[in-house]
Amino acid sequence: MNHLFFSLFLQAQPSPLGSFLPFLLLIVVLYFFMIRPQVKRQKEEAKFAESVVKGMRIVTAAGIHGKVQEVGDTYVIIESENSRLKINKNAISKELSQVYKDVNASVLGTKKEEAEDLARKK
């Protein structure tokens, strides 16, 4: 009797769904951990590129820091160290306006404190 069940077990073919399931799980994991975040990041970058306005301080993908002088449909003209560059909006990496404001405020605050210290010493 045991021999009969054993021989039936050996003759049974694996289901096609069982062999396909690991590949399906791999695709789902890749989607949630790689594809979906990349698409989300691209949408955020496109939204940011459309929100660029004159006067913003930006950094390009190549690492060039500059201030936006003119905004077109597909391009931006930036000023960097007394030179003007025309770049695609897609090349803008991030905004640094707030960083420059914070740095200037801290530098100006330090200079103000130093001036007050010198005035007290006199």
mmCIF file of C-alpha atoms in Angstrom, residues 1-110:
data_model
loop_
_atom_site.group_PDB
_atom_site.id
_atom_site.type_symbol
_atom_site.label_atom_id
_atom_site.label_comp_id
_atom_site.label_asym_id
_atom_site.label_seq_id
_atom_site.Cartn_x
_atom_site.Cartn_y
_atom_site.Cartn_z
ATOM 1 C CA MET A 1 0.000 0.000 0.000
ATOM 2 C CA ASN A 2 2.802 2.435 0.918
ATOM 3 C CA HIS A 3 4.561 1.498 -2.249
ATOM 4 C CA LEU A 4 1.496 2.576 -4.269
ATOM 5 C CA PHE A 5 1.356 6.064 -2.683
ATOM 6 C CA PHE A 6 5.096 6.487 -3.118
ATOM 7 C CA SER A 7 4.916 5.627 -6.828
ATOM 8 C CA LEU A 8 1.940 7.998 -7.305
ATOM 9 C CA PHE A 9 3.881 10.748 -5.539
ATOM 10 C CA LEU A 10 6.882 10.261 -7.839
ATOM 11 C CA GLN A 11 4.703 10.393 -10.952
ATOM 12 C CA ALA A 12 2.928 13.633 -9.981
ATOM 13 C CA GLN A 13 4.040 16.657 -12.017
ATOM 14 C CA PRO A 14 4.683 19.986 -10.239
ATOM 15 C CA SER A 15 2.086 22.626 -10.940
ATOM 16 C CA PRO A 16 3.110 25.365 -13.381
ATOM 17 C CA LEU A 17 1.979 27.995 -10.881
ATOM 18 C CA GLY A 18 4.386 26.637 -8.267
ATOM 19 C CA SER A 19 7.393 27.014 -10.556
ATOM 20 C CA PHE A 20 6.285 30.465 -11.760
ATOM 21 C CA LEU A 21 5.529 31.853 -8.283
ATOM 22 C CA PRO A 22 9.158 32.718 -7.293
ATOM 23 C CA PHE A 23 9.607 34.764 -10.480
ATOM 24 C CA LEU A 24 6.326 36.559 -9.855
ATOM 25 C CA LEU A 25 7.385 37.407 -6.294
ATOM 26 C CA LEU A 26 10.746 38.669 -7.562
ATOM 27 C CA ILE A 27 9.026 41.018 -10.013
ATOM 28 C CA VAL A 28 6.718 42.369 -7.299
ATOM 29 C CA VAL A 29 9.653 43.000 -4.941
ATOM 30 C CA LEU A 30 11.651 44.744 -7.698
ATOM 31 C CA TYR A 31 8.672 46.945 -8.502
ATOM 32 C CA PHE A 32 8.149 48.123 -4.927
ATOM 33 C CA PHE A 33 11.825 48.586 -4.046
ATOM 34 C CA MET A 34 13.313 49.871 -7.316
ATOM 35 C CA ILE A 35 10.868 50.927 -10.009
ATOM 36 C CA ARG A 36 8.200 52.716 -7.953
ATOM 37 C CA PRO A 37 10.616 54.965 -5.966
ATOM 38 C CA GLN A 38 12.452 55.916 -9.177
ATOM 39 C CA VAL A 39 9.223 56.948 -10.912
ATOM 40 C CA LYS A 40 8.214 58.958 -7.843
ATOM 41 C CA ARG A 41 11.606 60.718 -7.775
ATOM 42 C CA GLN A 42 11.338 61.567 -11.489
ATOM 43 C CA LYS A 43 7.897 63.112 -10.979
ATOM 44 C CA GLU A 44 9.215 65.242 -8.098
ATOM 45 C CA GLU A 45 12.175 66.423 -10.208
ATOM 46 C CA ALA A 46 9.881 67.352 -13.102
ATOM 47 C CA LYS A 47 7.614 69.261 -10.726
ATOM 48 C CA PHE A 48 10.622 71.100 -9.278
ATOM 49 C CA ALA A 49 11.948 71.981 -12.753
ATOM 50 C CA GLU A 50 8.611 73.607 -13.575
ATOM 51 C CA SER A 51 8.622 75.619 -10.333
ATOM 52 C CA VAL A 52 11.962 77.363 -10.996
ATOM 53 C CA VAL A 53 11.628 81.155 -10.907
ATOM 54 C CA LYS A 54 13.945 84.110 -11.474
ATOM 55 C CA GLY A 55 16.183 84.845 -8.489
ATOM 56 C CA MET A 56 16.408 81.258 -7.209
ATOM 57 C CA ARG A 57 19.826 79.929 -6.314
ATOM 58 C CA ILE A 58 20.303 76.453 -7.766
ATOM 59 C CA VAL A 59 22.835 73.682 -8.302
ATOM 60 C CA THR A 60 23.001 71.850 -11.616
ATOM 61 C CA ALA A 61 23.551 68.117 -12.008
ATOM 62 C CA ALA A 62 27.155 68.941 -12.934
ATOM 63 C CA GLY A 63 27.637 70.788 -9.635
ATOM 64 C CA ILE A 64 27.544 74.359 -10.951
ATOM 65 C CA HIS A 65 26.105 76.833 -8.437
ATOM 66 C CA GLY A 66 24.283 79.830 -9.821
ATOM 67 C CA LYS A 67 21.420 82.281 -9.623
ATOM 68 C CA VAL A 68 18.531 82.050 -12.116
ATOM 69 C CA GLN A 69 18.433 85.111 -14.390
ATOM 70 C CA GLU A 70 15.856 84.009 -16.980
ATOM 71 C CA VAL A 71 13.410 81.107 -17.301
ATOM 72 C CA GLY A 72 12.206 79.750 -20.659
ATOM 73 C CA ASP A 73 10.017 76.801 -21.573
ATOM 74 C CA THR A 74 12.815 74.241 -21.696
ATOM 75 C CA TYR A 75 15.868 76.230 -20.592
ATOM 76 C CA VAL A 76 17.134 78.399 -17.766
ATOM 77 C CA ILE A 77 19.835 81.064 -17.889
ATOM 78 C CA ILE A 78 21.923 81.183 -14.728
ATOM 79 C CA GLU A 79 24.659 83.528 -13.577
ATOM 80 C CA SER A 80 27.667 81.947 -11.950
ATOM 81 C CA GLU A 81 30.848 83.844 -11.067
ATOM 82 C CA ASN A 82 30.197 86.655 -13.575
ATOM 83 C CA SER A 83 29.361 84.287 -16.423
ATOM 84 C CA ARG A 84 25.974 83.380 -17.847
ATOM 85 C CA LEU A 85 25.088 79.815 -18.755
ATOM 86 C CA LYS A 86 22.084 78.535 -20.679
ATOM 87 C CA ILE A 87 21.098 75.081 -19.417
ATOM 88 C CA ASN A 88 18.158 72.711 -19.803
ATOM 89 C CA LYS A 89 15.656 72.665 -16.965
ATOM 90 C CA ASN A 90 16.317 68.932 -16.644
ATOM 91 C CA ALA A 91 19.896 69.689 -15.599
ATOM 92 C CA ILE A 92 18.813 71.466 -12.409
ATOM 93 C CA SER A 93 19.517 69.301 -9.399
ATOM 94 C CA LYS A 94 18.277 71.257 -6.382
ATOM 95 C CA GLU A 95 17.527 74.678 -4.949
ATOM 96 C CA LEU A 96 19.917 76.367 -2.552
ATOM 97 C CA SER A 97 18.144 79.689 -1.901
ATOM 98 C CA GLN A 98 17.459 78.861 1.755
ATOM 99 C CA VAL A 99 21.012 77.624 2.289
ATOM 100 C CA TYR A 100 22.419 80.924 1.010
ATOM 101 C CA LYS A 101 20.003 82.888 3.214
ATOM 102 C CA ASP A 102 21.082 80.893 6.279
ATOM 103 C CA VAL A 103 24.795 81.320 5.497
ATOM 104 C CA ASN A 104 24.424 85.055 4.869
ATOM 105 C CA ALA A 105 22.429 85.500 8.070
ATOM 106 C CA SER A 106 25.037 83.665 10.124
ATOM 107 C CA VAL A 107 27.919 85.609 8.517
ATOM 108 C CA LEU A 108 26.163 88.927 8.979
ATOM 109 C CA GLY A 109 25.248 87.983 12.536
ATOM 110 C CA THR A 110 28.870 87.107 13.308
#
